[in-house]
Amino acid sequence: MTFALEGPVLDGTRVRLEPLGHRHAEDLAAAAEENRSSYGFTWVPTAAEVEGYIDAQLARATAGKLAPYAQVERASGRAVGATAYWDPRLWPAGEGLCAIEVGYTWLAASAQGTGVNTEAKYLLFRHAFENWGVARLDLKTDARNSRCRAAIEGVGARFEGVLRNWSRSWAPGEDGLLRDSAIFSITASEWPDCRVRLERRIAQGLERR
């Protein structure tokens, strides 16, 4: 059977990942405007751009390139950011998913550093490895984004190197330029240990609440 990229609802203790829709627009507009200086090298829509952003993500989903999510904070019930599965790669025979990337991720300033990102990544990784059976999961960021690189390494991904002039830069003042991208991955053989570490981090964070 040919694989179709469709992300289900993923429930955690702090965060619920819901397939992105226009019902999340009002919350995301508020989240995006909390403190835009916290985004750095990451492109985040302004409040006025959120509806168009959702349309664009849904168009990518229809084309089979993306499974976009709203990150909904369980305590408040508000969407506080977004993330996605994207760039699905199939096995050579064309049946079944070989690898996937997690990206298009951003969080409101107030949700950063709260454990939402860690749990969201855990939910996405677990579904990819244990339900889709991927051999590899990718993450990448602007090579200059030390904060994001530390967060990616913190959820257990291994740094593989920097691809120069790899993709569009989202840094302020760099419209039309390319960025160097830092590439990270987790493989299926690494996932069991990564899962244990993530579950420990999540549990420790909950104990501190």
Coordinates of N, CA and C in Angstrom, one line a residue:
M1 N 0.8 -1.2 0.0 CA 0.0 0.0 0.0 C 0.9 1.2 0.0
T2 N 0.6 2.2 -0.8 CA 1.3 3.5 -0.9 C 1.1 4.3 0.3
F3 N 2.2 4.8 0.9 CA 2.1 5.6 2.1 C 1.5 7.0 1.8
A4 N 0.6 7.4 2.7 CA 0.0 8.7 2.6 C 0.3 9.5 3.9
L5 N 0.9 10.7 3.8 CA 1.4 11.4 4.9 C 0.2 12.1 5.6
E6 N -0.3 11.5 6.7 CA -1.4 12.1 7.5 C -1.0 12.0 8.9
G7 N -0.9 13.1 9.6 CA -0.5 13.0 11.0 C -1.7 13.0 11.9
P8 N -1.8 12.0 12.8 CA -3.0 11.9 13.7 C -2.8 12.9 14.9
V9 N -3.9 13.1 15.7 CA -3.7 13.8 16.9 C -2.8 13.0 17.8
L10 N -1.9 13.7 18.5 CA -0.9 13.1 19.4 C -1.0 13.8 20.7
D11 N -1.4 13.0 21.8 CA -1.7 13.6 23.1 C -0.5 13.4 24.1
G12 N -0.1 14.4 24.7 CA 0.8 14.3 25.8 C 0.3 14.9 27.1
T13 N 1.1 15.1 28.1 CA 0.7 15.7 29.4 C 0.6 17.2 29.3
R14 N 1.7 17.8 28.7 CA 1.7 19.3 28.6 C 1.1 19.8 27.3
V15 N 1.3 19.0 26.2 CA 0.9 19.5 24.9 C 0.1 18.4 24.1
R16 N -0.9 18.9 23.3 CA -1.6 18.1 22.4 C -1.4 18.6 21.0
L17 N -0.9 17.7 20.2 CA -0.6 18.1 18.8 C -1.8 17.8 17.9
E18 N -2.5 18.8 17.4 CA -3.7 18.7 16.6 C -3.4 19.1 15.2
P19 N -3.9 18.3 14.2 CA -3.7 18.7 12.8 C -4.1 20.2 12.6
L20 N -3.3 20.9 12.0 CA -3.5 22.4 11.9 C -4.7 22.7 11.1
G21 N -5.5 23.7 11.6 CA -6.7 24.2 10.8 C -6.9 25.6 11.2
H22 N -7.9 26.2 10.5 CA -8.2 27.6 10.7 C -8.8 27.9 12.1
R23 N -9.2 26.9 12.7 CA -9.8 27.0 14.1 C -8.6 27.5 15.1
H24 N -7.4 27.2 14.7 CA -6.2 27.6 15.5 C -5.7 29.0 15.2
A25 N -6.3 29.7 14.2 CA -5.8 31.0 13.8 C -5.7 32.0 14.8
E26 N -6.8 32.2 15.6 CA -6.8 33.3 16.6 C -5.7 33.1 17.6
D27 N -5.6 31.9 18.1 CA -4.6 31.6 19.2 C -3.2 31.8 18.6
L28 N -3.0 31.3 17.4 CA -1.6 31.4 16.8 C -1.3 32.9 16.5
A29 N -2.2 33.6 16.1 CA -2.0 35.1 15.9 C -1.5 35.7 17.2
A30 N -2.1 35.4 18.3 CA -1.7 36.0 19.6 C -0.4 35.4 20.0
A31 N -0.1 34.1 19.8 CA 1.1 33.5 20.2 C 2.3 34.1 19.4
A32 N 2.1 34.4 18.1 CA 3.2 34.9 17.2 C 3.6 36.3 17.6
E33 N 2.7 37.0 18.3 CA 3.1 38.4 18.6 C 3.6 38.6 20.0
E34 N 3.7 37.6 20.8 CA 4.1 37.8 22.2 C 5.5 38.5 22.3
N35 N 6.5 37.9 21.7 CA 7.8 38.6 21.7 C 8.5 38.1 20.5
R36 N 8.5 38.9 19.4 CA 9.0 38.4 18.2 C 10.6 38.4 18.2
S37 N 11.2 39.1 19.1 CA 12.6 39.0 19.2 C 13.1 37.6 19.6
S38 N 12.3 36.8 20.1 CA 12.7 35.4 20.5 C 12.9 34.5 19.4
Y39 N 12.5 34.9 18.2 CA 12.5 33.9 17.0 C 13.8 33.9 16.3
G40 N 14.6 34.9 16.3 CA 15.9 34.9 15.7 C 15.9 34.5 14.3
F41 N 16.5 33.3 14.0 CA 16.7 32.8 12.7 C 15.4 32.0 12.1
T42 N 14.4 31.9 12.9 CA 13.2 31.2 12.6 C 12.1 32.1 12.0
W43 N 11.5 31.7 10.8 CA 10.4 32.5 10.3 C 9.2 32.1 11.0
V44 N 8.5 33.1 11.5 CA 7.2 33.0 12.2 C 6.2 34.0 11.6
P45 N 5.0 33.6 11.2 CA 4.1 34.5 10.6 C 3.7 35.6 11.7
T46 N 3.4 36.8 11.2 CA 2.8 37.8 12.0 C 1.4 37.5 12.2
A47 N 0.7 38.2 13.1 CA -0.7 38.0 13.3 C -1.5 38.2 12.0
A48 N -1.1 39.1 11.2 CA -1.8 39.4 9.9 C -1.6 38.3 8.9
E49 N -0.5 37.6 9.1 CA -0.1 36.5 8.1 C -0.6 35.1 8.4
V50 N -1.2 35.0 9.6 CA -1.5 33.6 10.1 C -2.5 32.9 9.2
E51 N -3.5 33.5 8.8 CA -4.5 32.9 7.9 C -3.8 32.4 6.6
G52 N -3.0 33.2 6.0 CA -2.3 32.8 4.8 C -1.3 31.7 5.0
Y53 N -0.7 31.8 6.2 CA 0.3 30.7 6.6 C -0.4 29.4 6.7
I54 N -1.6 29.4 7.4 CA -2.3 28.1 7.5 C -2.8 27.6 6.1
D55 N -3.2 28.5 5.2 CA -3.6 28.1 3.9 C -2.4 27.4 3.2
A56 N -1.2 28.0 3.3 CA 0.0 27.5 2.7 C 0.3 26.1 3.2
Q57 N 0.3 25.9 4.5 CA 0.6 24.7 5.1 C -0.5 23.6 4.7
L58 N -1.7 24.0 4.6 CA -2.7 23.0 4.2 C -2.6 22.6 2.7
A59 N -2.1 23.6 1.9 CA -1.8 23.3 0.5 C -0.7 22.3 0.4
R60 N 0.3 22.4 1.2 CA 1.4 21.5 1.2 C 1.0 20.1 1.7
A61 N 0.0 20.1 2.7 CA -0.5 18.9 3.1 C -1.3 18.2 2.0
T62 N -2.1 18.9 1.3 CA -2.9 18.3 0.2 C -2.0 17.7 -0.9
A63 N -0.8 18.3 -1.1 CA 0.2 17.8 -2.0 C 1.0 16.6 -1.5
G64 N 0.7 16.2 -0.3 CA 1.4 15.1 0.3 C 2.8 15.4 0.8
K65 N 3.2 16.7 0.9 CA 4.5 17.0 1.3 C 4.7 17.3 2.8
L66 N 3.6 17.5 3.5 CA 3.6 18.0 4.9 C 2.4 17.5 5.7
A67 N 2.7 17.3 7.0 CA 1.6 17.0 7.9 C 1.7 18.1 9.0
P68 N 1.0 19.2 8.9 CA 1.2 20.3 9.9 C 0.4 20.2 11.1
Y69 N 0.9 20.6 12.2 CA 0.3 20.6 13.5 C 0.2 21.9 14.2
A70 N -0.8 22.1 15.0 CA -0.8 23.2 16.0 C -0.4 22.5 17.3
Q71 N 0.5 23.3 18.1 CA 0.9 22.8 19.4 C -0.1 23.4 20.4
V72 N -0.9 22.6 21.0 CA -1.9 23.1 21.9 C -1.5 22.8 23.4
E73 N -1.4 23.9 24.1 CA -1.0 23.8 25.6 C -2.2 23.2 26.3
R74 N -1.9 22.0 27.0 CA -3.0 21.3 27.7 C -3.6 22.2 28.8
A75 N -2.8 22.9 29.5 CA -3.3 23.6 30.7 C -4.2 24.7 30.3
S76 N -4.0 25.4 29.2 CA -4.8 26.6 28.9 C -5.8 26.2 27.7
G77 N -5.5 25.2 27.0 CA -6.3 24.9 25.8 C -6.0 25.7 24.6
R78 N -4.9 26.6 24.7 CA -4.6 27.5 23.6 C -3.5 26.9 22.7
A79 N -3.6 27.2 21.4 CA -2.5 26.9 20.5 C -1.4 27.9 20.7
V80 N -0.2 27.3 21.0 CA 0.9 28.2 21.4 C 2.0 28.1 20.4
G81 N 1.8 27.4 19.3 CA 2.8 27.3 18.3 C 2.5 26.2 17.2
A82 N 3.4 25.9 16.4 CA 3.1 25.0 15.3 C 4.4 24.1 15.1
T83 N 4.2 23.0 14.4 CA 5.3 22.1 14.0 C 4.7 21.2 12.9
A84 N 5.6 20.3 12.4 CA 5.1 19.5 11.2 C 6.0 18.3 11.0
Y85 N 5.5 17.3 10.4 CA 6.2 16.3 9.7 C 6.3 16.8 8.2
W86 N 7.5 16.6 7.6 CA 7.6 17.0 6.2 C 8.7 16.2 5.5
D87 N 8.8 16.4 4.2 CA 9.8 15.7 3.4 C 9.8 14.2 3.6
P88 N 8.6 13.6 3.4 CA 8.6 12.1 3.5 C 9.4 11.4 2.4
R89 N 10.2 10.5 2.7 CA 11.0 9.7 1.7 C 10.6 8.2 1.9
L90 N 10.2 7.6 0.7 CA 9.7 6.3 0.7 C 10.9 5.3 0.5
W91 N 10.6 4.0 0.8 CA 11.6 3.0 0.5 C 11.7 2.9 -1.0
P92 N 12.8 2.3 -1.5 CA 12.9 2.3 -3.0 C 11.8 1.6 -3.8
A93 N 11.1 0.7 -3.2 CA 10.0 0.0 -3.8 C 8.8 0.9 -3.9
G94 N 8.8 2.0 -3.1 CA 7.7 3.0 -3.2 C 6.6 2.7 -2.2
E95 N 6.8 1.7 -1.4 CA 5.7 1.4 -0.4 C 6.3 1.5 1.0
G96 N 5.7 2.3 1.9 CA 6.2 2.5 3.2 C 7.1 3.6 3.3
L97 N 7.2 4.2 4.5 CA 8.0 5.4 4.8 C 9.3 5.0 5.3
C98 N 10.4 5.5 4.6 CA 11.8 5.2 5.0 C 12.3 6.3 6.0
A99 N 12.0 7.6 5.7 CA 12.5 8.6 6.5 C 11.6 9.8 6.5
I100 N 11.6 10.7 7.5 CA 10.8 11.9 7.6 C 11.6 12.9 8.3
E101 N 11.2 14.2 8.1 CA 11.8 15.3 8.8 C 10.8 15.9 9.8
V102 N 11.2 16.4 10.9 CA 10.4 17.2 11.8 C 10.9 18.7 11.7
G103 N 10.0 19.6 11.3 CA 10.4 21.0 11.1 C 9.2 21.9 11.2
Y104 N 9.4 23.1 10.6 CA 8.4 24.2 10.6 C 7.9 24.4 12.0
T105 N 8.9 24.4 13.0 CA 8.5 24.5 14.4 C 8.7 25.9 14.9
W106 N 7.7 26.4 15.7 CA 7.9 27.6 16.4 C 6.9 27.6 17.6
L107 N 7.3 28.3 18.6 CA 6.5 28.4 19.8 C 6.4 29.9 20.3
A108 N 5.3 30.2 20.9 CA 5.2 31.5 21.6 C 6.3 31.7 22.6
A109 N 6.7 32.9 22.8 CA 7.8 33.2 23.8 C 7.5 32.6 25.1
S110 N 6.2 32.7 25.6 CA 5.8 32.2 26.9 C 5.9 30.7 27.0
A111 N 5.9 30.0 25.8 CA 5.9 28.5 25.9 C 7.3 27.9 25.7
Q112 N 8.2 28.8 25.4 CA 9.6 28.3 25.2 C 10.2 28.1 26.6
G113 N 10.9 26.9 26.7 CA 11.6 26.6 28.0 C 10.6 26.0 29.0
T114 N 9.4 25.6 28.6 CA 8.4 25.1 29.5 C 8.3 23.6 29.5
G115 N 9.0 22.9 28.6 CA 8.9 21.5 28.4 C 7.9 21.1 27.2
V116 N 7.2 22.1 26.7 CA 6.3 21.8 25.6 C 7.1 21.3 24.4
N117 N 8.2 21.9 24.0 CA 9.0 21.5 22.9 C 9.5 20.0 23.1
T118 N 10.0 19.7 24.3 CA 10.5 18.4 24.5 C 9.4 17.3 24.3
E119 N 8.3 17.6 24.9 CA 7.2 16.6 24.8 C 6.7 16.5 23.4
A120 N 6.5 17.6 22.7 CA 6.1 17.6 21.3 C 7.0 16.8 20.5
K121 N 8.3 17.0 20.6 CA 9.3 16.2 19.9 C 9.2 14.7 20.2
Y122 N 9.0 14.4 21.5 CA 8.8 13.0 21.9 C 7.6 12.4 21.2
L123 N 6.5 13.1 21.2 CA 5.3 12.5 20.5 C 5.5 12.3 19.0
L124 N 6.1 13.3 18.4 CA 6.4 13.1 16.9 C 7.4 12.0 16.6
F125 N 8.5 11.9 17.4 CA 9.5 10.9 17.2 C 8.8 9.5 17.4
R126 N 8.1 9.4 18.5 CA 7.5 8.1 18.9 C 6.6 7.6 17.8
H127 N 5.8 8.5 17.3 CA 4.8 8.1 16.2 C 5.6 7.7 15.0
A128 N 6.6 8.4 14.6 CA 7.4 8.1 13.4 C 8.1 6.8 13.5
F129 N 8.7 6.5 14.6 CA 9.5 5.3 14.7 C 8.6 4.1 15.0
E130 N 7.6 4.3 15.8 CA 6.8 3.1 16.3 C 5.5 2.8 15.6
N131 N 5.0 3.8 14.9 CA 3.8 3.6 14.0 C 4.1 3.5 12.5
W132 N 5.0 4.4 12.1 CA 5.3 4.4 10.7 C 6.6 3.6 10.4
G133 N 7.3 3.2 11.4 CA 8.5 2.4 11.2 C 9.6 3.0 10.4
V134 N 9.9 4.3 10.6 CA 10.9 4.9 9.8 C 12.3 4.4 10.2
A135 N 13.2 4.5 9.3 CA 14.6 4.1 9.6 C 15.4 5.3 10.1
R136 N 14.9 6.5 9.8 CA 15.6 7.7 10.1 C 14.7 8.9 10.2
L137 N 15.0 9.8 11.2 CA 14.3 11.0 11.3 C 15.2 12.2 11.3
D138 N 14.9 13.2 10.5 CA 15.8 14.4 10.4 C 15.3 15.6 11.1
L139 N 16.2 16.5 11.5 CA 15.9 17.8 11.9 C 17.0 18.7 11.4
K140 N 16.7 20.0 11.1 CA 17.8 20.9 10.7 C 17.4 22.3 11.1
T141 N 18.4 23.2 11.1 CA 18.3 24.6 11.5 C 19.4 25.4 10.9
D142 N 19.2 26.7 10.9 CA 20.3 27.6 10.5 C 21.5 27.3 11.3
A143 N 22.7 27.1 10.7 CA 23.9 26.7 11.4 C 24.3 27.8 12.4
R144 N 23.8 29.0 12.3 CA 24.2 30.1 13.3 C 23.3 30.1 14.5
N145 N 22.2 29.3 14.4 CA 21.2 29.3 15.5 C 21.6 28.4 16.6
S146 N 22.4 28.9 17.5 CA 23.0 28.1 18.6 C 21.9 27.6 19.6
R147 N 20.9 28.4 19.8 CA 19.8 28.1 20.7 C 19.1 26.9 20.2
C148 N 18.7 26.9 18.9 CA 17.9 25.8 18.3 C 18.8 24.6 18.2
R149 N 20.1 24.7 17.9 CA 20.9 23.6 17.8 C 21.1 22.9 19.1
A150 N 21.2 23.6 20.2 CA 21.2 23.1 21.5 C 19.9 22.3 21.9
A151 N 18.8 22.9 21.5 CA 17.5 22.3 21.8 C 17.4 21.0 21.0
I152 N 17.8 20.9 19.7 CA 17.8 19.7 18.9 C 18.6 18.6 19.6
E153 N 19.9 19.0 19.9 CA 20.7 18.0 20.6 C 20.1 17.6 21.9
G154 N 19.4 18.5 22.6 CA 18.8 18.2 23.9 C 17.7 17.1 23.8
V155 N 17.1 17.0 22.6 CA 16.1 15.9 22.5 C 16.6 14.7 21.9
G156 N 17.9 14.6 21.8 CA 18.6 13.3 21.5 C 19.0 13.1 20.0
A157 N 18.9 14.2 19.2 CA 19.4 14.0 17.8 C 20.9 14.2 17.7
R158 N 21.5 13.5 16.8 CA 22.9 13.6 16.6 C 23.3 14.5 15.4
F159 N 24.3 15.4 15.7 CA 24.7 16.4 14.7 C 25.5 15.6 13.6
E160 N 25.2 15.9 12.4 CA 25.9 15.2 11.3 C 26.8 16.1 10.5
G161 N 26.5 17.4 10.5 CA 27.4 18.3 9.8 C 26.6 19.5 9.3
V162 N 27.3 20.4 8.5 CA 26.7 21.6 8.0 C 26.7 21.5 6.4
L163 N 25.5 21.7 5.9 CA 25.4 21.8 4.4 C 25.4 23.3 4.0
R164 N 26.4 23.7 3.3 CA 26.6 25.1 2.9 C 25.6 25.6 1.9
N165 N 25.1 26.8 2.0 CA 24.1 27.4 1.1 C 23.0 26.4 0.8
W166 N 22.4 25.8 1.8 CA 21.5 24.7 1.6 C 20.1 25.1 1.4
S167 N 19.6 26.1 2.1 CA 18.2 26.5 1.9 C 18.0 28.0 2.2
R168 N 16.9 28.5 2.0 CA 16.6 29.9 2.1 C 16.8 30.4 3.6
S169 N 17.4 31.6 3.7 CA 17.6 32.2 5.0 C 16.4 32.9 5.4
W170 N 16.0 32.8 6.7 CA 14.9 33.5 7.3 C 15.4 34.6 8.2
A171 N 16.7 34.8 8.3 CA 17.3 35.8 9.2 C 16.9 37.2 8.7
P172 N 16.6 38.1 9.6 CA 16.3 39.5 9.2 C 17.3 40.1 8.3
G173 N 16.9 40.7 7.2 CA 17.8 41.4 6.3 C 18.4 40.5 5.3
E174 N 18.0 39.2 5.3 CA 18.7 38.3 4.4 C 17.7 37.7 3.3
D175 N 16.7 38.5 3.0 CA 15.8 38.1 1.9 C 16.5 37.7 0.6
G176 N 16.2 36.6 0.1 CA 16.8 36.2 -1.2 C 18.2 35.5 -1.1
L177 N 18.7 35.4 0.2 CA 19.9 34.7 0.4 C 19.8 33.3 0.9
L178 N 20.8 32.5 0.8 CA 20.8 31.2 1.3 C 21.6 31.1 2.6
R179 N 21.2 30.1 3.4 CA 21.8 29.9 4.7 C 22.6 28.5 4.6
D180 N 23.5 28.4 5.6 CA 24.1 27.1 5.9 C 23.2 26.4 6.9
S181 N 22.9 25.1 6.6 CA 22.0 24.4 7.5 C 22.8 23.3 8.3
A182 N 22.6 23.3 9.6 CA 23.1 22.3 10.5 C 22.1 21.1 10.5
I183 N 22.6 19.9 10.2 CA 21.8 18.7 10.0 C 21.9 17.8 11.2
F184 N 20.8 17.3 11.7 CA 20.8 16.4 12.8 C 19.9 15.2 12.4
S185 N 20.1 14.0 13.1 CA 19.2 12.9 12.8 C 19.1 12.0 14.0
I186 N 18.1 11.1 14.0 CA 18.0 10.0 14.9 C 17.7 8.8 14.0
T187 N 18.3 7.7 14.3 CA 18.1 6.5 13.5 C 17.2 5.5 14.3
A188 N 16.7 4.5 13.7 CA 15.8 3.6 14.4 C 16.6 2.8 15.5
S189 N 17.8 2.5 15.2 CA 18.6 1.8 16.3 C 18.9 2.7 17.5
E190 N 18.9 4.0 17.3 CA 19.1 5.0 18.4 C 17.8 5.3 19.2
W191 N 16.7 5.1 18.5 CA 15.4 5.5 19.1 C 15.2 5.0 20.5
P192 N 15.4 3.7 20.8 CA 15.0 3.2 22.1 C 15.8 3.9 23.3
D193 N 17.1 4.2 23.1 CA 17.8 5.0 24.1 C 17.3 6.4 24.2
C194 N 17.1 7.0 23.0 CA 16.5 8.4 22.9 C 15.2 8.5 23.6
R195 N 14.3 7.5 23.4 CA 13.0 7.5 24.1 C 13.2 7.5 25.6
V196 N 14.0 6.6 26.1 CA 14.2 6.6 27.6 C 14.7 7.9 28.1
R197 N 15.6 8.6 27.4 CA 16.1 9.9 27.9 C 15.0 10.9 27.8
L198 N 14.3 10.9 26.8 CA 13.2 11.9 26.7 C 12.1 11.7 27.7
E199 N 11.7 10.5 28.0 CA 10.7 10.2 29.0 C 11.2 10.6 30.4
R200 N 12.5 10.4 30.6 CA 13.1 10.9 31.9 C 13.0 12.4 32.0
R201 N 13.4 13.1 31.0 CA 13.3 14.6 31.0 C 11.9 15.1 31.2
I202 N 11.0 14.4 30.5 CA 9.6 14.8 30.7 C 9.1 14.6 32.1
A203 N 9.4 13.4 32.7 CA 9.0 13.1 34.0 C 9.6 14.1 35.0
Q204 N 10.9 14.4 34.8 CA 11.6 15.3 35.8 C 10.9 16.7 35.7
G205 N 10.6 17.1 34.5 CA 10.0 18.4 34.3 C 8.6 18.5 35.0
L206 N 7.8 17.4 34.9 CA 6.5 17.4 35.5 C 6.6 17.4 37.1
E207 N 7.7 16.8 37.6 CA 7.9 16.8 39.0 C 8.2 18.2 39.6
R208 N 8.8 19.1 38.7 CA 9.2 20.4 39.1 C 8.0 21.4 39.0
R209 N 6.9 21.0 38.5 CA 5.8 21.9 38.3 C 5.2 22.3 39.7

